[in-house]
Amino acid sequence: MTNSDPKRPLRVLQLTDPHLTAQSDGVLLGVNTRDSLAAVIDEALKVHGQPDLVLATGDISQDASAEAYRYFGEQLQAFQCPSLWIAGNHDDTPLMTAIAAEFQADPRQWIQGGWHFVMLDSSVHGKVFGELSAEELTRLDNALFEQIELPTVVCLHHHPVDIGSDWMEKIGLKTREGFWRIIDKHPQVKVVLWGHIHQELQQQRNGVDLLATPSTCIQFTAGSSDFSVEPRAPGYRWIELDPSGSVVTEVRRASQFEFKLDESSTGY
């Protein structure tokens, strides 16, 4: 699949951690997650217009309900482009994958606009932390060997680096060495993109952009030792990918969205 206009960069929208529920009035720490998602989608359309591709990087549902996944797919109809979904620790991976398939959002590899996208499953059933199985690591390695000429974005849910937050360090990606061993031998990888941490992060490692993105609902306090949330607006990441391999990205927040966050909570 190719970009409609090869002269301009591929425009990619990342939405992550919506934590939707089956009920329309479902809330997470006081925030109605359907309303916050709607505010983020409206902001993206208002500020950036239509993307060419949407990447949904996990925790789509808080209650792992079919209703939540279908609602998410229906909301993405606001975008006239494909979407790719991966599971997070709150998701029911088989169920999410089945419903993603209804929306043609289940491919694990994707080529568009001169870029290659690899979608990884770092979820572990019944656990908050993430792992990449030996099978998943082999799939990643093979996918990168298959498309060695194309600049590549690798997506997963769990953070594969230390983000300076003690409580989140325990629930990140456990199988980091094997992951980075593969990434390091494939110089066409330009971006590693994830969710899970409910905050903005942008670093570089060996020339690879490491990007994490605010949740479309609640935000975790950056650098906190213990669980902590802060009343920042929900957001998204916009990425423009040039076929040459260059990357331009920014995070935007739906600052007009009004909510009353339960800041006293000790978990979610």
PDB file of C-alpha atoms in Angstrom:
ATOM      1  CA  MET A   1       0.000   0.000   0.000  1.00  0.00           C
ATOM      2  CA  THR A   2       1.420   3.406  -0.895  1.00  0.00           C
ATOM      3  CA  ASN A   3       0.879   6.942   0.192  1.00  0.00           C
ATOM      4  CA  SER A   4      -1.479   8.867  -2.083  1.00  0.00           C
ATOM      5  CA  ASP A   5       1.110  11.651  -2.508  1.00  0.00           C
ATOM      6  CA  PRO A   6       4.695  10.347  -2.492  1.00  0.00           C
ATOM      7  CA  LYS A   7       6.028  13.925  -2.485  1.00  0.00           C
ATOM      8  CA  ARG A   8       4.957  14.530   1.107  1.00  0.00           C
ATOM      9  CA  PRO A   9       5.719  12.644   4.315  1.00  0.00           C
ATOM     10  CA  LEU A  10       3.447   9.892   5.579  1.00  0.00           C
ATOM     11  CA  ARG A  11       1.245  11.323   8.338  1.00  0.00           C
ATOM     12  CA  VAL A  12       0.822   8.961  11.278  1.00  0.00           C
ATOM     13  CA  LEU A  13      -1.393   9.440  14.333  1.00  0.00           C
ATOM     14  CA  GLN A  14      -0.623   7.478  17.504  1.00  0.00           C
ATOM     15  CA  LEU A  15      -3.479   6.960  19.945  1.00  0.00           C
ATOM     16  CA  THR A  16      -2.688   5.002  23.070  1.00  0.00           C
ATOM     17  CA  ASP A  17      -4.195   3.769  26.343  1.00  0.00           C
ATOM     18  CA  PRO A  18      -7.837   4.834  25.893  1.00  0.00           C
ATOM     19  CA  HIS A  19      -8.980   2.412  28.667  1.00  0.00           C
ATOM     20  CA  LEU A  20     -12.501   2.223  27.279  1.00  0.00           C
ATOM     21  CA  THR A  21     -15.268   0.236  28.968  1.00  0.00           C
ATOM     22  CA  ALA A  22     -18.448  -1.422  27.809  1.00  0.00           C
ATOM     23  CA  GLN A  23     -20.510   1.321  29.462  1.00  0.00           C
ATOM     24  CA  SER A  24     -20.819   4.769  27.920  1.00  0.00           C
ATOM     25  CA  ASP A  25     -20.435   6.342  31.383  1.00  0.00           C
ATOM     26  CA  GLY A  26     -17.303   4.339  32.214  1.00  0.00           C
ATOM     27  CA  VAL A  27     -14.673   6.355  34.060  1.00  0.00           C
ATOM     28  CA  LEU A  28     -11.043   5.895  35.057  1.00  0.00           C
ATOM     29  CA  LEU A  29      -9.997   7.903  38.126  1.00  0.00           C
ATOM     30  CA  GLY A  30     -12.898  10.243  37.514  1.00  0.00           C
ATOM     31  CA  VAL A  31     -12.349  10.715  33.774  1.00  0.00           C
ATOM     32  CA  ASN A  32     -14.954   9.476  31.291  1.00  0.00           C
ATOM     33  CA  THR A  33     -12.687   7.662  28.872  1.00  0.00           C
ATOM     34  CA  ARG A  34     -15.099   7.794  25.929  1.00  0.00           C
ATOM     35  CA  ASP A  35     -15.392  11.557  26.291  1.00  0.00           C
ATOM     36  CA  SER A  36     -11.624  12.017  26.577  1.00  0.00           C
ATOM     37  CA  LEU A  37     -11.015   9.895  23.480  1.00  0.00           C
ATOM     38  CA  ALA A  38     -13.557  11.951  21.560  1.00  0.00           C
ATOM     39  CA  ALA A  39     -11.812  15.162  22.654  1.00  0.00           C
ATOM     40  CA  VAL A  40      -8.449  13.830  21.458  1.00  0.00           C
ATOM     41  CA  ILE A  41      -9.847  12.727  18.093  1.00  0.00           C
ATOM     42  CA  ASP A  42     -11.464  16.149  17.637  1.00  0.00           C
ATOM     43  CA  GLU A  43      -8.183  17.871  18.510  1.00  0.00           C
ATOM     44  CA  ALA A  44      -6.212  15.764  16.035  1.00  0.00           C
ATOM     45  CA  LEU A  45      -8.634  16.497  13.221  1.00  0.00           C
ATOM     46  CA  LYS A  46      -8.758  20.208  14.056  1.00  0.00           C
ATOM     47  CA  VAL A  47      -4.986  20.681  14.362  1.00  0.00           C
ATOM     48  CA  HIS A  48      -3.546  18.194  11.892  1.00  0.00           C
ATOM     49  CA  GLY A  49      -6.408  17.015   9.699  1.00  0.00           C
ATOM     50  CA  GLN A  50      -6.636  13.528   8.293  1.00  0.00           C
ATOM     51  CA  PRO A  51      -3.746  11.129   8.947  1.00  0.00           C
ATOM     52  CA  ASP A  52      -2.624   8.442   6.508  1.00  0.00           C
ATOM     53  CA  LEU A  53      -2.362   5.790   9.237  1.00  0.00           C
ATOM     54  CA  VAL A  54      -3.463   5.383  12.876  1.00  0.00           C
ATOM     55  CA  LEU A  55      -1.369   3.355  15.339  1.00  0.00           C
ATOM     56  CA  ALA A  56      -3.195   2.209  18.499  1.00  0.00           C
ATOM     57  CA  THR A  57      -0.580   1.004  20.983  1.00  0.00           C
ATOM     58  CA  GLY A  58      -2.529  -0.902  23.600  1.00  0.00           C
ATOM     59  CA  ASP A  59      -4.817  -0.754  26.622  1.00  0.00           C
ATOM     60  CA  ILE A  60      -7.635  -0.008  24.254  1.00  0.00           C
ATOM     61  CA  SER A  61     -10.048  -1.418  26.820  1.00  0.00           C
ATOM     62  CA  GLN A  62      -9.989  -1.200  30.610  1.00  0.00           C
ATOM     63  CA  ASP A  63     -12.462  -4.055  31.064  1.00  0.00           C
ATOM     64  CA  ALA A  64     -11.402  -6.185  28.068  1.00  0.00           C
ATOM     65  CA  SER A  65     -14.946  -6.023  26.683  1.00  0.00           C
ATOM     66  CA  ALA A  66     -16.033  -6.617  23.119  1.00  0.00           C
ATOM     67  CA  GLU A  67     -18.215  -3.505  23.386  1.00  0.00           C
ATOM     68  CA  ALA A  68     -15.177  -1.344  24.174  1.00  0.00           C
ATOM     69  CA  TYR A  69     -13.181  -2.662  21.209  1.00  0.00           C
ATOM     70  CA  ARG A  70     -16.067  -2.189  18.808  1.00  0.00           C
ATOM     71  CA  TYR A  71     -16.671   1.310  20.137  1.00  0.00           C
ATOM     72  CA  PHE A  72     -13.009   2.134  19.530  1.00  0.00           C
ATOM     73  CA  GLY A  73     -13.191   0.828  15.979  1.00  0.00           C
ATOM     74  CA  GLU A  74     -16.318   2.863  15.328  1.00  0.00           C
ATOM     75  CA  GLN A  75     -14.690   6.056  16.637  1.00  0.00           C
ATOM     76  CA  LEU A  76     -11.750   5.550  14.306  1.00  0.00           C
ATOM     77  CA  GLN A  77     -14.148   5.849  11.395  1.00  0.00           C
ATOM     78  CA  ALA A  78     -13.555   9.595  11.822  1.00  0.00           C
ATOM     79  CA  PHE A  79     -10.235   8.916  10.074  1.00  0.00           C
ATOM     80  CA  GLN A  80     -10.309   7.979   6.409  1.00  0.00           C
ATOM     81  CA  CYS A  81      -7.304   5.671   6.667  1.00  0.00           C
ATOM     82  CA  PRO A  82      -6.164   2.267   7.945  1.00  0.00           C
ATOM     83  CA  SER A  83      -5.450   1.608  11.607  1.00  0.00           C
ATOM     84  CA  LEU A  84      -3.242  -0.979  13.318  1.00  0.00           C
ATOM     85  CA  TRP A  85      -3.934  -2.145  16.886  1.00  0.00           C
ATOM     86  CA  ILE A  86      -1.799  -3.958  19.433  1.00  0.00           C
ATOM     87  CA  ALA A  87      -2.669  -5.212  22.904  1.00  0.00           C
ATOM     88  CA  GLY A  88      -1.677  -3.850  26.299  1.00  0.00           C
ATOM     89  CA  ASN A  89      -1.786  -5.383  29.748  1.00  0.00           C
ATOM     90  CA  HIS A  90      -5.459  -4.486  30.271  1.00  0.00           C
ATOM     91  CA  ASP A  91      -6.548  -6.034  26.976  1.00  0.00           C
ATOM     92  CA  ASP A  92      -7.871  -9.493  26.200  1.00  0.00           C
ATOM     93  CA  THR A  93      -5.445 -10.137  23.363  1.00  0.00           C
ATOM     94  CA  PRO A  94      -7.378 -12.829  21.435  1.00  0.00           C
ATOM     95  CA  LEU A  95     -10.646 -10.900  21.714  1.00  0.00           C
ATOM     96  CA  MET A  96      -9.044  -7.587  20.770  1.00  0.00           C
ATOM     97  CA  THR A  97      -7.311  -9.196  17.797  1.00  0.00           C
ATOM     98  CA  ALA A  98     -10.560 -10.752  16.596  1.00  0.00           C
ATOM     99  CA  ILE A  99     -12.412  -7.443  16.738  1.00  0.00           C
ATOM    100  CA  ALA A 100      -9.462  -5.584  15.229  1.00  0.00           C
ATOM    101  CA  ALA A 101      -9.800  -7.979  12.291  1.00  0.00           C
ATOM    102  CA  GLU A 102     -13.390  -6.800  11.812  1.00  0.00           C
ATOM    103  CA  PHE A 103     -11.945  -3.324  11.233  1.00  0.00           C
ATOM    104  CA  GLN A 104      -8.983  -4.629   9.153  1.00  0.00           C
ATOM    105  CA  ALA A 105      -6.748  -3.383  11.978  1.00  0.00           C
ATOM    106  CA  ASP A 106      -4.993  -6.664  12.820  1.00  0.00           C
ATOM    107  CA  PRO A 107      -1.956  -6.792  10.449  1.00  0.00           C
ATOM    108  CA  ARG A 108       1.304  -7.268  12.324  1.00  0.00           C
ATOM    109  CA  GLN A 109       3.383  -5.858   9.473  1.00  0.00           C
ATOM    110  CA  TRP A 110       2.446  -2.979   7.226  1.00  0.00           C
ATOM    111  CA  ILE A 111       4.099  -1.086   4.386  1.00  0.00           C
ATOM    112  CA  GLN A 112       2.894   2.375   3.458  1.00  0.00           C
ATOM    113  CA  GLY A 113       4.449   5.578   2.183  1.00  0.00           C
ATOM    114  CA  GLY A 114       7.896   4.036   1.869  1.00  0.00           C
ATOM    115  CA  TRP A 115       7.883   2.898   5.507  1.00  0.00           C
ATOM    116  CA  HIS A 116       7.645  -0.481   7.213  1.00  0.00           C
ATOM    117  CA  PHE A 117       5.688  -0.912  10.445  1.00  0.00           C
ATOM    118  CA  VAL A 118       6.134  -3.886  12.783  1.00  0.00           C
ATOM    119  CA  MET A 119       3.489  -4.328  15.498  1.00  0.00           C
ATOM    120  CA  LEU A 120       4.627  -6.404  18.494  1.00  0.00           C
ATOM    121  CA  ASP A 121       2.584  -8.087  21.225  1.00  0.00           C
ATOM    122  CA  SER A 122       4.296  -7.426  24.568  1.00  0.00           C
ATOM    123  CA  SER A 123       1.252  -8.343  26.668  1.00  0.00           C
ATOM    124  CA  VAL A 124       1.455 -11.187  29.189  1.00  0.00           C
ATOM    125  CA  HIS A 125      -1.858 -12.726  30.219  1.00  0.00           C
ATOM    126  CA  GLY A 126      -2.733 -11.760  33.778  1.00  0.00           C
ATOM    127  CA  LYS A 127       0.347  -9.570  34.283  1.00  0.00           C
ATOM    128  CA  VAL A 128       0.985  -5.832  34.196  1.00  0.00           C
ATOM    129  CA  PHE A 129       4.595  -6.079  33.006  1.00  0.00           C
ATOM    130  CA  GLY A 130       5.460  -6.942  29.429  1.00  0.00           C
ATOM    131  CA  GLU A 131       7.528  -9.580  27.688  1.00  0.00           C
ATOM    132  CA  LEU A 132       8.370 -10.455  24.108  1.00  0.00           C
ATOM    133  CA  SER A 133       8.323 -14.208  23.666  1.00  0.00           C
ATOM    134  CA  ALA A 134      11.060 -15.990  21.771  1.00  0.00           C
ATOM    135  CA  GLU A 135       8.556 -16.433  18.955  1.00  0.00           C
ATOM    136  CA  GLU A 136       7.769 -12.716  18.908  1.00  0.00           C
ATOM    137  CA  LEU A 137      11.455 -11.777  18.885  1.00  0.00           C
ATOM    138  CA  THR A 138      12.066 -14.162  15.998  1.00  0.00           C
ATOM    139  CA  ARG A 139       9.126 -12.635  14.144  1.00  0.00           C
ATOM    140  CA  LEU A 140      10.616  -9.179  14.665  1.00  0.00           C
ATOM    141  CA  ASP A 141      14.039 -10.268  13.431  1.00  0.00           C
ATOM    142  CA  ASN A 142      12.582 -11.985  10.365  1.00  0.00           C
ATOM    143  CA  ALA A 143      10.342  -9.024   9.549  1.00  0.00           C
ATOM    144  CA  LEU A 144      13.328  -6.678   9.626  1.00  0.00           C
ATOM    145  CA  PHE A 145      15.408  -8.974   7.440  1.00  0.00           C
ATOM    146  CA  GLU A 146      12.529  -9.159   4.937  1.00  0.00           C
ATOM    147  CA  GLN A 147      12.345  -5.370   4.521  1.00  0.00           C
ATOM    148  CA  ILE A 148      15.953  -4.359   4.999  1.00  0.00           C
ATOM    149  CA  GLU A 149      15.701  -1.442   2.543  1.00  0.00           C
ATOM    150  CA  LEU A 150      12.732   0.319   4.144  1.00  0.00           C
ATOM    151  CA  PRO A 151      12.924   2.700   7.118  1.00  0.00           C
ATOM    152  CA  THR A 152      10.985   1.058   9.918  1.00  0.00           C
ATOM    153  CA  VAL A 153       8.821   1.886  12.936  1.00  0.00           C
ATOM    154  CA  VAL A 154       8.609  -0.811  15.626  1.00  0.00           C
ATOM    155  CA  CYS A 155       5.572  -0.548  17.932  1.00  0.00           C
ATOM    156  CA  LEU A 156       4.855  -2.224  21.260  1.00  0.00           C
ATOM    157  CA  HIS A 157       2.877  -1.412  24.395  1.00  0.00           C
ATOM    158  CA  HIS A 158       5.443  -1.644  27.200  1.00  0.00           C
ATOM    159  CA  HIS A 159       8.396   0.695  27.626  1.00  0.00           C
ATOM    160  CA  PRO A 160      11.713  -0.947  26.661  1.00  0.00           C
ATOM    161  CA  VAL A 161      13.887   1.633  28.481  1.00  0.00           C
ATOM    162  CA  ASP A 162      14.105   3.065  31.985  1.00  0.00           C
ATOM    163  CA  ILE A 163      11.920   6.180  32.202  1.00  0.00           C
ATOM    164  CA  GLY A 164      13.054   7.316  35.661  1.00  0.00           C
ATOM    165  CA  SER A 165       9.924   6.201  37.522  1.00  0.00           C
ATOM    166  CA  ASP A 166      10.437   3.521  40.185  1.00  0.00           C
ATOM    167  CA  TRP A 167       6.935   2.090  40.174  1.00  0.00           C
ATOM    168  CA  MET A 168       6.801   1.921  36.396  1.00  0.00           C
ATOM    169  CA  GLU A 169      10.223   0.309  36.132  1.00  0.00           C
ATOM    170  CA  LYS A 170       8.669  -2.834  37.631  1.00  0.00           C
ATOM    171  CA  ILE A 171       5.963  -3.018  34.977  1.00  0.00           C
ATOM    172  CA  GLY A 172       7.912  -2.277  31.810  1.00  0.00           C
ATOM    173  CA  LEU A 173       9.292  -4.685  29.241  1.00  0.00           C
ATOM    174  CA  LYS A 174      11.178  -7.513  30.943  1.00  0.00           C
ATOM    175  CA  THR A 175      12.863  -8.954  27.838  1.00  0.00           C
ATOM    176  CA  ARG A 176      14.829  -5.852  26.899  1.00  0.00           C
ATOM    177  CA  GLU A 177      18.223  -7.344  26.065  1.00  0.00           C
ATOM    178  CA  GLY A 178      16.871  -9.617  23.354  1.00  0.00           C
ATOM    179  CA  PHE A 179      14.768  -6.812  21.934  1.00  0.00           C
ATOM    180  CA  TRP A 180      17.632  -4.336  21.681  1.00  0.00           C
ATOM    181  CA  ARG A 181      20.011  -6.968  20.331  1.00  0.00           C
ATOM    182  CA  ILE A 182      17.686  -7.313  17.336  1.00  0.00           C
ATOM    183  CA  ILE A 183      17.065  -3.585  16.930  1.00  0.00           C
ATOM    184  CA  ASP A 184      20.795  -2.830  17.068  1.00  0.00           C
ATOM    185  CA  LYS A 185      21.603  -5.092  14.138  1.00  0.00           C
ATOM    186  CA  HIS A 186      18.968  -3.531  11.866  1.00  0.00           C
ATOM    187  CA  PRO A 187      19.963   0.080  11.130  1.00  0.00           C
ATOM    188  CA  GLN A 188      16.816   0.688   9.085  1.00  0.00           C
ATOM    189  CA  VAL A 189      14.845   0.907  12.363  1.00  0.00           C
ATOM    190  CA  LYS A 190      14.300   4.641  12.832  1.00  0.00           C
ATOM    191  CA  VAL A 191      11.590   4.700  15.521  1.00  0.00           C
ATOM    192  CA  VAL A 192      10.557   2.567  18.501  1.00  0.00           C
ATOM    193  CA  LEU A 193       7.101   3.677  19.624  1.00  0.00           C
ATOM    194  CA  TRP A 194       5.110   2.640  22.698  1.00  0.00           C
ATOM    195  CA  GLY A 195       2.319   3.510  25.134  1.00  0.00           C
ATOM    196  CA  HIS A 196       1.735   2.251  28.709  1.00  0.00           C
ATOM    197  CA  ILE A 197       3.480   5.098  30.544  1.00  0.00           C
ATOM    198  CA  HIS A 198       0.703   7.689  30.048  1.00  0.00           C
ATOM    199  CA  GLN A 199       3.192  10.504  29.497  1.00  0.00           C
ATOM    200  CA  GLU A 200       5.314  12.077  26.809  1.00  0.00           C
ATOM    201  CA  LEU A 201       8.860  10.845  26.297  1.00  0.00           C
ATOM    202  CA  GLN A 202      11.331  11.443  23.487  1.00  0.00           C
ATOM    203  CA  GLN A 203      14.873  10.074  23.590  1.00  0.00           C
ATOM    204  CA  GLN A 204      17.421   8.699  21.188  1.00  0.00           C
ATOM    205  CA  ARG A 205      19.399   5.470  21.356  1.00  0.00           C
ATOM    206  CA  ASN A 206      22.004   4.642  18.707  1.00  0.00           C
ATOM    207  CA  GLY A 207      20.267   6.939  16.236  1.00  0.00           C
ATOM    208  CA  VAL A 208      16.802   5.473  16.898  1.00  0.00           C
ATOM    209  CA  ASP A 209      14.007   7.799  18.060  1.00  0.00           C
ATOM    210  CA  LEU A 210      12.391   6.418  21.226  1.00  0.00           C
ATOM    211  CA  LEU A 211       8.882   7.816  21.548  1.00  0.00           C
ATOM    212  CA  ALA A 212       6.115   7.440  24.117  1.00  0.00           C
ATOM    213  CA  THR A 213       2.858   9.314  24.185  1.00  0.00           C
ATOM    214  CA  PRO A 214       0.220  10.653  26.588  1.00  0.00           C
ATOM    215  CA  SER A 215      -2.858   8.554  27.130  1.00  0.00           C
ATOM    216  CA  THR A 216      -6.155   9.612  25.616  1.00  0.00           C
ATOM    217  CA  CYS A 217      -7.463   9.553  29.215  1.00  0.00           C
ATOM    218  CA  ILE A 218      -5.457   9.944  32.483  1.00  0.00           C
ATOM    219  CA  GLN A 219      -1.804  10.992  32.752  1.00  0.00           C
ATOM    220  CA  PHE A 220       0.851   9.539  35.061  1.00  0.00           C
ATOM    221  CA  THR A 221       3.225  11.935  36.807  1.00  0.00           C
ATOM    222  CA  ALA A 222       6.638  11.866  35.137  1.00  0.00           C
ATOM    223  CA  GLY A 223       9.525  10.813  37.389  1.00  0.00           C
ATOM    224  CA  SER A 224       7.329   9.682  40.294  1.00  0.00           C
ATOM    225  CA  SER A 225       8.631   6.974  42.660  1.00  0.00           C
ATOM    226  CA  ASP A 226       5.119   5.757  43.536  1.00  0.00           C
ATOM    227  CA  PHE A 227       1.891   5.664  41.570  1.00  0.00           C
ATOM    228  CA  SER A 228       0.828   9.232  40.872  1.00  0.00           C
ATOM    229  CA  VAL A 229      -1.403  10.988  38.347  1.00  0.00           C
ATOM    230  CA  GLU A 230      -1.427  14.630  37.322  1.00  0.00           C
ATOM    231  CA  PRO A 231      -4.270  16.732  35.897  1.00  0.00           C
ATOM    232  CA  ARG A 232      -2.784  17.212  32.442  1.00  0.00           C
ATOM    233  CA  ALA A 233      -5.028  17.023  29.406  1.00  0.00           C
ATOM    234  CA  PRO A 234      -5.273  13.836  27.315  1.00  0.00           C
ATOM    235  CA  GLY A 235      -3.242  13.771  24.134  1.00  0.00           C
ATOM    236  CA  TYR A 236      -1.855  12.095  21.043  1.00  0.00           C
ATOM    237  CA  ARG A 237       1.312  11.962  18.978  1.00  0.00           C
ATOM    238  CA  TRP A 238       1.574  13.108  15.378  1.00  0.00           C
ATOM    239  CA  ILE A 239       4.463  11.747  13.317  1.00  0.00           C
ATOM    240  CA  GLU A 240       5.513  12.724   9.796  1.00  0.00           C
ATOM    241  CA  LEU A 241       7.703  10.117   8.111  1.00  0.00           C
ATOM    242  CA  ASP A 242       9.645  11.041   4.999  1.00  0.00           C
ATOM    243  CA  PRO A 243      10.594   8.178   2.658  1.00  0.00           C
ATOM    244  CA  SER A 244      14.218   9.272   3.111  1.00  0.00           C
ATOM    245  CA  GLY A 245      13.981   8.054   6.723  1.00  0.00           C
ATOM    246  CA  SER A 246      13.644  11.419   8.445  1.00  0.00           C
ATOM    247  CA  VAL A 247      11.159  11.782  11.304  1.00  0.00           C
ATOM    248  CA  VAL A 248       9.295  14.867  12.557  1.00  0.00           C
ATOM    249  CA  THR A 249       6.986  14.429  15.532  1.00  0.00           C
ATOM    250  CA  GLU A 250       5.037  16.349  18.136  1.00  0.00           C
ATOM    251  CA  VAL A 251       2.631  15.679  20.999  1.00  0.00           C
ATOM    252  CA  ARG A 252      -0.612  17.611  21.246  1.00  0.00           C
ATOM    253  CA  ARG A 253      -3.141  17.694  24.064  1.00  0.00           C
ATOM    254  CA  ALA A 254      -6.876  18.333  24.070  1.00  0.00           C
ATOM    255  CA  SER A 255      -6.477  21.284  26.410  1.00  0.00           C
ATOM    256  CA  GLN A 256     -10.141  22.306  26.142  1.00  0.00           C
ATOM    257  CA  PHE A 257     -11.308  18.978  27.607  1.00  0.00           C
ATOM    258  CA  GLU A 258     -12.729  19.516  31.096  1.00  0.00           C
ATOM    259  CA  PHE A 259     -12.438  16.763  33.701  1.00  0.00           C
ATOM    260  CA  LYS A 260     -12.110  16.212  37.447  1.00  0.00           C
ATOM    261  CA  LEU A 261      -9.275  13.790  38.133  1.00  0.00           C
ATOM    262  CA  ASP A 262      -9.112  11.669  41.280  1.00  0.00           C
ATOM    263  CA  GLU A 263      -5.557  12.594  42.241  1.00  0.00           C
ATOM    264  CA  SER A 264      -5.710  10.682  45.536  1.00  0.00           C
ATOM    265  CA  SER A 265      -5.861   7.284  43.856  1.00  0.00           C
ATOM    266  CA  THR A 266      -3.102   4.749  44.570  1.00  0.00           C
ATOM    267  CA  GLY A 267      -3.718   2.640  41.448  1.00  0.00           C
ATOM    268  CA  TYR A 268      -5.824   2.115  38.357  1.00  0.00           C
TER     269      TYR A 268
END
